[in-house]
Amino acid sequence: MFDLLIRGGTIATASDVYVADVAIQDGVIVQIGRDLGVARETVDASGRYVLPGGIDSHVHISQPSGEGIVMADDFESGTRSALFGGNTTVMPFCLQKKGEGLRSALNDYHALAEGNCYTDVSFHMIVSDPSDQVLGQELPALVEDGYTSLKVFMTYEDLRLSDAQILGVLDTARRTGALVMVHCENEDAIRYLIGRHEAEGDVAPRAHATTRPIAAEREATHRALSLAEIVDVPLVIVHVSNRESMEEIERARQRGRKVIGETCPQYLMLTADDLDGMDWEGAKFVCSPPPRDKASQDACWDGIERGVFDLYSSDHCPFRYDDPEGKLNPRGKESFRHIPNGIPGVETRLPILFSEGFMKGRIDLPRFVALSATNHAKAYGLYPRKGTIAIGADADIAIWDPAQRRTIRHADLHDASDYSPYEGIEITGWPTTVILGGCVVMADGQLTGEARGGRYVPRERPADRGGMLGFSGSGA
């Protein structure tokens, strides 16, 4: 007798779509087929899609955000929101503060997550102070311990690294097998434009977009790819917002470089015009890079369809809007410079792609699975344990009802922010059941079973399982 049997659903992986039952024992998928027998618990998935649980590999939770600013979501609310959006694994960032070691930062971050997660979690490291100690000793030891990905910034004065520092991080990644993610924007260009805007008195939220133009992102993308070419390492270019940066990725691939491209729902659904909201409401849409224009939206959809983008992530970075520790902090009400960068979106990431991508015929179901789960698992050393429905894989599964129609309302969501940037968007298709480690943890919009059963998951080096090398540029 199995622990759980999912009957009659249409299973999709990154390569196949077929009707079958799924048998689960001890948290693992043990059989796939028809007439598999009996189980202690059965889920009827007739007329629904049985998909790998989503993996959101770009999420910010409980991250230090500057003096007087508090991120809206902790691990409890952030992972709960992720779960209701069809996700079973999220990958937040552990931020190294200047003068702090990576191991110390990770210990503190684990303490915040322990016992508070509705989904499984695994951490990326943000390297802001690449000292000789960090690069020579700490980082290699942490990669051995399963922390196999890290992020560097080319913007934000307190986070950005010089080109020489980035080269040092990339070279350490080459020696250890870690994978580096890069936030690509030219900080010097941005600071120049900020100064010009301030001199002209142009400090409303819309100025956030005009001080971070496409050229600043495109130039930094080219520079990051050039630095990776010098050291000869793969690279992840995160949250790409426009065609010009996409073209840099494509040109690098044509030169034989291994590059993973990522985009996010804000670049598919929002534009810079949203930052023009009355009474400072444009602050709700301040994120970096900023949303662009309709042509850039179309370009990002094209990148989703053609395989320029391997990953589709939320970049969930939530702050409350009407809050003195959030978007409308005392200084943020006076100038765009002090509005916290980031928007909520972990719960709506997959419904938006399912509705706007799959249901509208832009992508097929295997492509949805690749973008939502499989490619994330491959890129970051979780595959084949996660990201697919296969014998031996973790039983992390989301069951989707393609007929369910919903309008996104923040009142119906589960994060701790006080708004959704996607308010009012009509969605067709929504996850109705989520199974984590073989346990039904959400059904029909309600939590069930063990409330906070998520675990921390260490990872292998991506190359150990073929990793990103098996899908870059192919979308599968």
Short mmCIF file of C-alpha atoms in Angstrom, two decimals:
data_model
loop_
_atom_site.label_atom_id
_atom_site.label_comp_id
_atom_site.label_asym_id
_atom_site.label_seq_id
_atom_site.Cartn_x
_atom_site.Cartn_y
_atom_site.Cartn_z
CA MET A 1 0.00 0.00 0.00
CA PHE A 2 1.37 3.38 -1.07
CA ASP A 3 1.27 6.47 1.11
CA LEU A 4 -0.33 8.59 -1.60
CA LEU A 5 -1.72 7.99 -5.08
CA ILE A 6 -2.49 10.74 -7.59
CA ARG A 7 -5.00 9.36 -10.07
CA GLY A 8 -6.07 10.33 -13.55
CA GLY A 9 -4.13 13.52 -14.08
CA THR A 10 -2.23 14.76 -17.12
CA ILE A 11 1.44 14.66 -16.16
CA ALA A 12 3.87 17.09 -17.75
CA THR A 13 7.65 17.22 -17.57
CA ALA A 14 10.06 19.40 -19.53
CA SER A 15 9.89 16.85 -22.38
CA ASP A 16 6.61 14.89 -22.18
CA VAL A 17 2.87 15.18 -21.58
CA TYR A 18 0.86 12.03 -20.81
CA VAL A 19 -1.96 10.68 -18.64
CA ALA A 20 -0.93 8.43 -15.77
CA ASP A 21 -1.14 7.86 -12.02
CA VAL A 22 1.67 8.71 -9.61
CA ALA A 23 2.44 6.53 -6.58
CA ILE A 24 4.34 8.00 -3.64
CA GLN A 25 6.05 6.27 -0.74
CA ASP A 26 8.21 7.81 2.01
CA GLY A 27 8.22 11.20 0.29
CA VAL A 28 9.52 9.87 -3.04
CA ILE A 29 7.84 9.02 -6.36
CA VAL A 30 8.07 5.23 -6.66
CA GLN A 31 5.79 4.32 -9.59
CA ILE A 32 4.19 6.03 -12.58
CA GLY A 33 1.59 4.19 -14.65
CA ARG A 34 -2.03 3.03 -14.64
CA ASP A 35 -3.91 0.84 -12.17
CA LEU A 36 -1.12 1.04 -9.62
CA GLY A 37 -3.15 -0.32 -6.71
CA VAL A 38 -4.25 1.29 -3.47
CA ALA A 39 -2.93 3.93 -1.13
CA ARG A 40 -3.66 5.37 2.29
CA GLU A 41 -4.62 8.62 0.60
CA THR A 42 -5.79 9.27 -2.96
CA VAL A 43 -6.00 12.53 -4.87
CA ASP A 44 -8.27 12.66 -7.92
CA ALA A 45 -6.50 14.76 -10.56
CA SER A 46 -8.91 14.08 -13.43
CA GLY A 47 -9.13 17.03 -15.79
CA ARG A 48 -6.10 18.65 -14.18
CA TYR A 49 -2.38 18.94 -14.82
CA VAL A 50 0.09 17.19 -12.54
CA LEU A 51 3.30 19.23 -12.66
CA PRO A 52 6.58 19.37 -10.75
CA GLY A 53 6.32 21.81 -7.86
CA GLY A 54 7.60 25.20 -8.88
CA ILE A 55 11.14 26.24 -7.99
CA ASP A 56 11.58 29.98 -7.61
CA SER A 57 15.33 30.47 -7.65
CA HIS A 58 15.29 34.26 -7.17
CA VAL A 59 13.56 35.31 -3.95
CA HIS A 60 14.43 37.83 -1.23
CA ILE A 61 13.17 37.03 2.28
CA SER A 62 14.17 38.60 5.63
CA GLN A 63 17.03 40.40 3.92
CA PRO A 64 18.63 43.47 5.53
CA SER A 65 17.44 46.47 3.53
CA GLY A 66 19.00 49.59 5.01
CA GLU A 67 18.48 51.72 8.08
CA GLY A 68 14.81 52.07 8.98
CA ILE A 69 13.65 49.75 6.20
CA VAL A 70 12.16 46.32 6.91
CA MET A 71 11.38 43.67 4.29
CA ALA A 72 7.72 42.64 4.46
CA ASP A 73 8.17 38.87 4.34
CA ASP A 74 9.90 36.59 6.79
CA PHE A 75 10.31 32.89 6.03
CA GLU A 76 6.89 32.01 7.39
CA SER A 77 4.91 34.43 5.24
CA GLY A 78 7.21 34.27 2.22
CA THR A 79 7.19 30.48 1.89
CA ARG A 80 3.46 30.30 2.65
CA SER A 81 2.82 32.69 -0.22
CA ALA A 82 5.14 30.65 -2.46
CA LEU A 83 3.25 27.45 -1.60
CA PHE A 84 -0.12 28.90 -2.59
CA GLY A 85 1.42 29.88 -5.91
CA GLY A 86 2.32 26.27 -6.75
CA ASN A 87 5.93 26.33 -5.53
CA THR A 88 7.60 23.66 -3.42
CA THR A 89 11.15 25.09 -3.30
CA VAL A 90 12.35 28.68 -3.03
CA MET A 91 15.91 29.94 -3.13
CA PRO A 92 16.44 33.16 -1.16
CA PHE A 93 19.65 35.16 -0.85
CA CYS A 94 21.84 35.28 2.23
CA LEU A 95 23.49 38.72 2.26
CA GLN A 96 27.05 39.11 3.46
CA LYS A 97 27.44 42.51 5.12
CA LYS A 98 30.67 44.44 4.72
CA GLY A 99 33.25 43.16 7.18
CA GLU A 100 31.25 40.01 7.91
CA GLY A 101 32.17 36.48 6.92
CA LEU A 102 29.96 34.30 4.74
CA ARG A 103 29.69 31.50 7.32
CA SER A 104 28.49 33.90 10.01
CA ALA A 105 25.86 35.36 7.68
CA LEU A 106 24.63 31.88 6.75
CA ASN A 107 24.36 30.81 10.39
CA ASP A 108 22.18 33.83 11.14
CA TYR A 109 20.05 33.21 8.05
CA HIS A 110 19.50 29.56 8.88
CA ALA A 111 18.29 30.59 12.33
CA LEU A 112 15.62 32.78 10.71
CA ALA A 113 14.43 29.93 8.47
CA GLU A 114 14.56 27.06 10.96
CA GLY A 115 11.06 25.68 11.61
CA ASN A 116 9.34 28.49 9.71
CA CYS A 117 9.14 27.22 6.12
CA TYR A 118 6.10 25.93 4.25
CA THR A 119 8.29 24.98 1.28
CA ASP A 120 11.78 23.57 0.99
CA VAL A 121 14.48 26.24 0.81
CA SER A 122 18.07 26.52 -0.39
CA PHE A 123 20.25 29.61 -0.14
CA HIS A 124 22.34 31.59 -2.59
CA MET A 125 25.13 33.72 -1.10
CA ILE A 126 25.49 37.43 -1.89
CA VAL A 127 29.17 38.35 -1.86
CA SER A 128 29.60 42.03 -0.99
CA ASP A 129 33.07 41.86 0.62
CA PRO A 130 35.31 39.44 -1.35
CA SER A 131 38.30 39.50 0.98
CA ASP A 132 41.22 37.11 0.64
CA GLN A 133 39.80 35.14 3.58
CA VAL A 134 36.39 34.86 1.90
CA LEU A 135 37.69 33.87 -1.53
CA GLY A 136 40.58 31.72 -0.37
CA GLN A 137 39.02 29.79 2.49
CA GLU A 138 35.37 30.46 3.33
CA LEU A 139 33.84 30.24 -0.11
CA PRO A 140 35.60 27.01 -1.18
CA ALA A 141 34.57 25.36 2.11
CA LEU A 142 30.95 26.48 1.72
CA VAL A 143 30.76 25.15 -1.84
CA GLU A 144 31.89 21.77 -0.46
CA ASP A 145 29.03 22.04 2.06
CA GLY A 146 26.43 22.46 -0.70
CA TYR A 147 26.19 26.25 -1.04
CA THR A 148 27.00 26.13 -4.71
CA SER A 149 25.72 29.45 -6.06
CA LEU A 150 26.46 33.08 -5.33
CA LYS A 151 25.45 36.50 -6.53
CA VAL A 152 27.38 39.70 -7.16
CA PHE A 153 26.10 43.19 -7.89
CA MET A 154 27.31 45.80 -10.36
CA THR A 155 24.97 48.42 -8.81
CA TYR A 156 23.94 49.72 -5.36
CA GLU A 157 26.82 51.56 -3.72
CA ASP A 158 26.93 49.33 -0.62
CA LEU A 159 26.82 46.10 -2.62
CA ARG A 160 28.54 46.64 -5.96
CA LEU A 161 31.91 45.14 -6.71
CA SER A 162 34.61 46.56 -8.94
CA ASP A 163 35.56 44.69 -12.10
CA ALA A 164 38.69 43.43 -10.36
CA GLN A 165 36.65 42.13 -7.43
CA ILE A 166 34.19 40.43 -9.78
CA LEU A 167 37.10 38.73 -11.55
CA GLY A 168 38.30 37.44 -8.19
CA VAL A 169 34.87 35.98 -7.40
CA LEU A 170 34.57 34.45 -10.87
CA ASP A 171 38.00 32.86 -10.58
CA THR A 172 37.07 31.33 -7.22
CA ALA A 173 33.89 30.00 -8.82
CA ARG A 174 35.96 28.46 -11.61
CA ARG A 175 38.19 26.66 -9.09
CA THR A 176 35.34 25.46 -6.85
CA GLY A 177 32.60 24.70 -9.40
CA ALA A 178 30.18 27.29 -8.01
CA LEU A 179 27.81 29.21 -10.28
CA VAL A 180 27.75 33.03 -10.24
CA MET A 181 24.68 35.20 -10.77
CA VAL A 182 25.14 38.86 -11.73
CA HIS A 183 22.85 41.87 -11.29
CA CYS A 184 23.85 43.95 -14.31
CA GLU A 185 23.44 47.73 -14.13
CA ASN A 186 26.11 50.42 -14.47
CA GLU A 187 26.16 52.17 -11.08
CA ASP A 188 28.30 55.13 -12.23
CA ALA A 189 25.90 55.90 -15.06
CA ILE A 190 22.94 55.61 -12.71
CA ARG A 191 24.50 57.92 -10.12
CA TYR A 192 25.27 60.47 -12.83
CA LEU A 193 21.64 60.46 -13.98
CA ILE A 194 20.36 60.65 -10.42
CA GLY A 195 22.43 63.78 -9.87
CA ARG A 196 21.03 65.33 -13.02
CA HIS A 197 17.44 64.51 -12.03
CA GLU A 198 17.91 65.91 -8.54
CA ALA A 199 19.39 69.13 -9.92
CA GLU A 200 16.22 69.50 -12.01
CA GLY A 201 13.92 68.68 -9.09
CA ASP A 202 12.66 65.53 -10.79
CA VAL A 203 12.37 63.19 -7.80
CA ALA A 204 8.99 61.43 -8.25
CA PRO A 205 8.90 57.60 -8.52
CA ARG A 206 8.94 57.72 -12.35
CA ALA A 207 12.51 59.06 -12.14
CA HIS A 208 13.61 55.66 -10.88
CA ALA A 209 13.02 54.32 -14.39
CA THR A 210 14.61 57.21 -16.27
CA THR A 211 17.77 57.06 -14.12
CA ARG A 212 18.21 53.35 -14.84
CA PRO A 213 17.91 53.24 -18.65
CA ILE A 214 18.25 50.23 -20.90
CA ALA A 215 21.75 51.29 -21.92
CA ALA A 216 22.95 51.04 -18.30
CA GLU A 217 21.71 47.44 -18.13
CA ARG A 218 22.96 46.51 -21.59
CA GLU A 219 26.46 47.87 -20.96
CA ALA A 220 26.77 46.06 -17.63
CA THR A 221 25.50 42.83 -19.18
CA HIS A 222 28.18 43.06 -21.87
CA ARG A 223 30.83 43.80 -19.25
CA ALA A 224 29.79 40.91 -16.99
CA LEU A 225 29.87 38.48 -19.91
CA SER A 226 33.29 39.80 -20.95
CA LEU A 227 34.66 39.30 -17.43
CA ALA A 228 33.30 35.74 -17.39
CA GLU A 229 34.94 35.13 -20.76
CA ILE A 230 38.28 36.33 -19.43
CA VAL A 231 38.11 33.86 -16.53
CA ASP A 232 36.30 31.19 -18.61
CA VAL A 233 33.32 30.45 -16.37
CA PRO A 234 29.57 30.06 -16.94
CA LEU A 235 27.34 32.90 -15.78
CA VAL A 236 23.72 33.63 -14.88
CA ILE A 237 22.40 37.02 -16.00
CA VAL A 238 19.43 37.69 -13.73
CA HIS A 239 16.21 39.68 -14.24
CA VAL A 240 16.79 40.75 -17.86
CA SER A 241 14.30 43.43 -18.88
CA ASN A 242 14.88 44.27 -22.55
CA ARG A 243 15.94 43.14 -26.02
CA GLU A 244 19.29 44.90 -25.97
CA SER A 245 20.51 42.89 -22.98
CA MET A 246 19.04 39.73 -24.50
CA GLU A 247 21.14 40.35 -27.61
CA GLU A 248 24.28 40.48 -25.47
CA ILE A 249 23.40 37.03 -24.10
CA GLU A 250 22.78 35.67 -27.58
CA ARG A 251 26.03 37.07 -28.93
CA ALA A 252 27.94 35.51 -26.03
CA ARG A 253 26.35 32.14 -26.77
CA GLN A 254 27.32 32.48 -30.41
CA ARG A 255 30.91 32.84 -29.21
CA GLY A 256 30.53 29.57 -27.35
CA ARG A 257 29.98 31.04 -23.89
CA LYS A 258 27.78 29.21 -21.39
CA VAL A 259 25.19 31.74 -20.24
CA ILE A 260 21.92 31.27 -18.39
CA GLY A 261 19.34 34.01 -18.98
CA GLU A 262 16.59 34.87 -16.51
CA THR A 263 13.56 37.15 -16.73
CA CYS A 264 10.66 37.91 -14.39
CA PRO A 265 6.92 38.62 -14.59
CA GLN A 266 7.37 42.37 -14.04
CA TYR A 267 9.09 42.60 -17.42
CA LEU A 268 6.23 40.75 -19.09
CA MET A 269 3.32 42.53 -17.41
CA LEU A 270 4.39 46.01 -16.24
CA THR A 271 5.83 49.11 -17.92
CA ALA A 272 7.55 52.30 -16.73
CA ASP A 273 4.19 54.05 -17.05
CA ASP A 274 3.10 52.20 -13.90
CA LEU A 275 5.61 54.31 -11.95
CA ASP A 276 3.56 57.40 -12.86
CA GLY A 277 0.84 56.50 -10.34
CA MET A 278 -0.98 59.37 -8.66
CA ASP A 279 -0.15 60.37 -5.07
CA TRP A 280 3.21 58.57 -5.13
CA GLU A 281 1.56 55.20 -5.90
CA GLY A 282 4.23 54.68 -8.54
CA ALA A 283 6.44 53.69 -5.60
CA LYS A 284 4.63 50.34 -5.61
CA PHE A 285 6.38 49.47 -8.89
CA VAL A 286 9.92 50.56 -8.04
CA CYS A 287 12.29 47.66 -8.71
CA SER A 288 15.64 47.26 -10.43
CA PRO A 289 16.00 47.00 -13.32
CA PRO A 290 12.74 48.94 -13.74
CA PRO A 291 9.90 47.85 -16.02
CA ARG A 292 10.48 49.23 -19.51
CA ASP A 293 8.04 49.79 -22.39
CA LYS A 294 5.71 47.72 -24.54
CA ALA A 295 8.48 46.91 -27.03
CA SER A 296 10.63 45.52 -24.21
CA GLN A 297 7.67 43.49 -22.94
CA ASP A 298 7.26 41.96 -26.38
CA ALA A 299 11.00 41.27 -26.54
CA CYS A 300 10.96 39.44 -23.20
CA TRP A 301 8.02 37.30 -24.31
CA ASP A 302 10.01 36.54 -27.45
CA GLY A 303 12.92 35.50 -25.23
CA ILE A 304 10.60 33.21 -23.25
CA GLU A 305 9.37 31.59 -26.44
CA ARG A 306 12.72 31.23 -28.24
CA GLY A 307 14.83 30.00 -25.33
CA VAL A 308 16.91 33.12 -24.74
CA PHE A 309 15.61 32.79 -21.19
CA ASP A 310 16.20 29.53 -19.36
CA LEU A 311 14.78 30.72 -16.03
CA TYR A 312 11.60 32.55 -15.11
CA SER A 313 11.78 33.79 -11.52
CA SER A 314 9.78 36.22 -9.42
CA ASP A 315 12.58 38.33 -7.91
CA HIS A 316 10.14 38.54 -4.99
CA CYS A 317 11.47 41.44 -2.90
CA PRO A 318 8.51 42.65 -0.84
CA PHE A 319 8.07 45.89 1.04
CA ARG A 320 4.85 47.28 2.40
CA TYR A 321 3.67 50.36 0.54
CA ASP A 322 1.82 52.38 3.18
CA ASP A 323 4.36 51.86 5.94
CA PRO A 324 7.05 54.10 7.49
CA GLU A 325 9.46 51.15 7.22
CA GLY A 326 8.48 50.39 3.63
CA LYS A 327 7.95 52.24 0.37
CA LEU A 328 6.55 55.35 2.08
CA ASN A 329 9.32 55.73 4.62
CA PRO A 330 9.97 59.39 5.54
CA ARG A 331 12.75 59.85 2.98
CA GLY A 332 11.01 57.66 0.38
CA LYS A 333 8.03 60.03 0.40
CA GLU A 334 10.36 62.83 -0.65
CA SER A 335 12.51 61.22 -3.37
CA PHE A 336 12.61 58.12 -5.55
CA ARG A 337 16.21 57.57 -4.37
CA HIS A 338 14.99 56.35 -0.99
CA ILE A 339 12.09 54.14 -2.10
CA PRO A 340 13.10 50.53 -1.35
CA ASN A 341 13.74 48.61 -4.56
CA GLY A 342 11.61 45.53 -5.01
CA ILE A 343 8.08 44.22 -5.48
CA PRO A 344 6.16 41.17 -4.22
CA GLY A 345 5.37 38.38 -6.67
CA VAL A 346 6.29 34.87 -5.49
CA GLU A 347 2.65 33.74 -5.37
CA THR A 348 1.61 35.18 -8.73
CA ARG A 349 4.75 34.21 -10.71
CA LEU A 350 3.48 30.86 -12.01
CA PRO A 351 -0.23 31.73 -12.48
CA ILE A 352 0.85 34.65 -14.69
CA LEU A 353 3.07 32.45 -16.88
CA PHE A 354 0.48 29.66 -16.99
CA SER A 355 -2.30 32.05 -18.01
CA GLU A 356 -0.42 34.48 -20.25
CA GLY A 357 2.07 31.97 -21.62
CA PHE A 358 0.59 28.49 -21.81
CA MET A 359 -3.16 29.21 -21.93
CA LYS A 360 -2.67 31.91 -24.58
CA GLY A 361 -0.51 29.64 -26.75
CA ARG A 362 2.80 31.45 -26.41
CA ILE A 363 4.49 28.36 -24.92
CA ASP A 364 3.59 24.69 -24.58
CA LEU A 365 3.24 22.81 -21.30
CA PRO A 366 6.76 21.27 -21.30
CA ARG A 367 8.21 24.75 -21.80
CA PHE A 368 6.16 25.98 -18.83
CA VAL A 369 7.56 23.15 -16.71
CA ALA A 370 11.12 23.89 -17.83
CA LEU A 371 10.82 27.59 -17.05
CA SER A 372 9.02 27.08 -13.75
CA ALA A 373 10.94 24.15 -12.25
CA THR A 374 13.22 21.88 -14.28
CA ASN A 375 15.73 24.44 -15.48
CA HIS A 376 16.04 25.92 -12.00
CA ALA A 377 16.83 22.47 -10.61
CA LYS A 378 19.39 21.82 -13.33
CA ALA A 379 21.05 25.20 -13.02
CA TYR A 380 21.48 25.10 -9.27
CA GLY A 381 22.34 21.49 -8.52
CA LEU A 382 18.93 20.11 -7.46
CA TYR A 383 18.17 17.92 -10.48
CA PRO A 384 16.97 15.14 -10.73
CA ARG A 385 15.93 15.11 -7.07
CA LYS A 386 13.71 18.10 -7.78
CA GLY A 387 12.23 19.80 -10.82
CA THR A 388 10.69 16.78 -12.50
CA ILE A 389 8.16 13.98 -12.09
CA ALA A 390 10.17 10.78 -12.30
CA ILE A 391 10.74 7.63 -10.28
CA GLY A 392 13.16 8.44 -7.47
CA ALA A 393 12.46 12.17 -7.45
CA ASP A 394 11.13 13.98 -4.40
CA ALA A 395 7.34 13.94 -4.42
CA ASP A 396 7.05 17.72 -4.80
CA ILE A 397 4.02 18.21 -7.04
CA ALA A 398 1.53 20.94 -7.93
CA ILE A 399 -1.85 20.05 -9.41
CA TRP A 400 -3.26 22.77 -11.66
CA ASP A 401 -6.87 23.39 -12.69
CA PRO A 402 -6.73 24.95 -16.19
CA ALA A 403 -10.39 25.93 -16.00
CA GLN A 404 -10.16 27.98 -12.82
CA ARG A 405 -10.50 31.70 -13.46
CA ARG A 406 -9.34 34.24 -10.92
CA THR A 407 -8.66 37.92 -10.69
CA ILE A 408 -5.47 38.75 -8.80
CA ARG A 409 -6.40 40.59 -5.60
CA HIS A 410 -3.89 41.14 -2.85
CA ALA A 411 -6.64 40.41 -0.35
CA ASP A 412 -6.60 36.80 -1.62
CA LEU A 413 -2.81 36.39 -1.50
CA HIS A 414 -0.66 35.19 1.39
CA ASP A 415 2.42 37.41 1.55
CA ALA A 416 2.91 40.08 4.22
CA SER A 417 3.00 43.03 1.86
CA ASP A 418 -0.05 45.29 1.54
CA TYR A 419 -0.42 45.32 -2.24
CA SER A 420 0.20 43.35 -5.43
CA PRO A 421 1.71 45.05 -8.50
CA TYR A 422 -0.50 42.72 -10.56
CA GLU A 423 -3.79 43.74 -8.95
CA GLY A 424 -6.74 43.22 -11.27
CA ILE A 425 -5.07 40.95 -13.82
CA GLU A 426 -7.40 38.17 -14.99
CA ILE A 427 -5.87 34.70 -14.71
CA THR A 428 -6.95 31.40 -16.27
CA GLY A 429 -5.48 28.39 -14.48
CA TRP A 430 -4.40 28.13 -10.85
CA PRO A 431 -2.74 25.51 -8.61
CA THR A 432 -5.39 23.83 -6.46
CA THR A 433 -3.30 21.17 -4.66
CA VAL A 434 0.34 21.20 -3.61
CA ILE A 435 2.25 18.15 -2.37
CA LEU A 436 5.56 18.59 -0.57
CA GLY A 437 7.67 15.54 0.21
CA GLY A 438 4.70 13.26 -0.39
CA CYS A 439 2.34 15.18 1.94
CA VAL A 440 -0.65 17.18 0.73
CA VAL A 441 0.09 20.58 2.26
CA MET A 442 -2.41 22.73 0.36
CA ALA A 443 -5.75 21.73 -1.11
CA ASP A 444 -8.57 23.89 -2.47
CA GLY A 445 -7.02 27.06 -1.15
CA GLN A 446 -6.47 25.78 2.39
CA LEU A 447 -3.42 24.60 4.27
CA THR A 448 -3.55 20.95 5.27
CA GLY A 449 -1.25 18.49 6.99
CA GLU A 450 1.96 19.60 8.67
CA ALA A 451 1.94 23.39 8.70
CA ARG A 452 5.66 24.09 8.28
CA GLY A 453 7.28 20.99 6.92
CA GLY A 454 9.79 22.65 4.63
CA ARG A 455 13.46 21.68 4.92
CA TYR A 456 16.76 23.21 3.97
CA VAL A 457 18.22 21.45 0.91
CA PRO A 458 21.98 21.46 0.25
CA ARG A 459 22.93 21.27 -3.40
CA GLU A 460 25.49 19.71 -5.68
CA ARG A 461 27.71 21.68 -8.01
CA PRO A 462 25.64 22.26 -11.15
CA ALA A 463 28.20 20.53 -13.37
CA ASP A 464 28.03 17.38 -11.24
CA ARG A 465 24.70 16.48 -12.87
CA GLY A 466 25.21 18.04 -16.27
CA GLY A 467 23.57 21.11 -14.77
CA MET A 468 23.12 24.16 -16.93
CA LEU A 469 25.25 22.62 -19.67
CA GLY A 470 22.32 20.46 -20.68
CA PHE A 471 19.83 23.22 -21.40
CA SER A 472 21.42 26.63 -21.91
CA GLY A 473 19.77 28.28 -24.89
CA SER A 474 17.45 25.34 -25.53
CA GLY A 475 14.73 25.97 -22.96
CA ALA A 476 14.39 22.28 -22.14
#
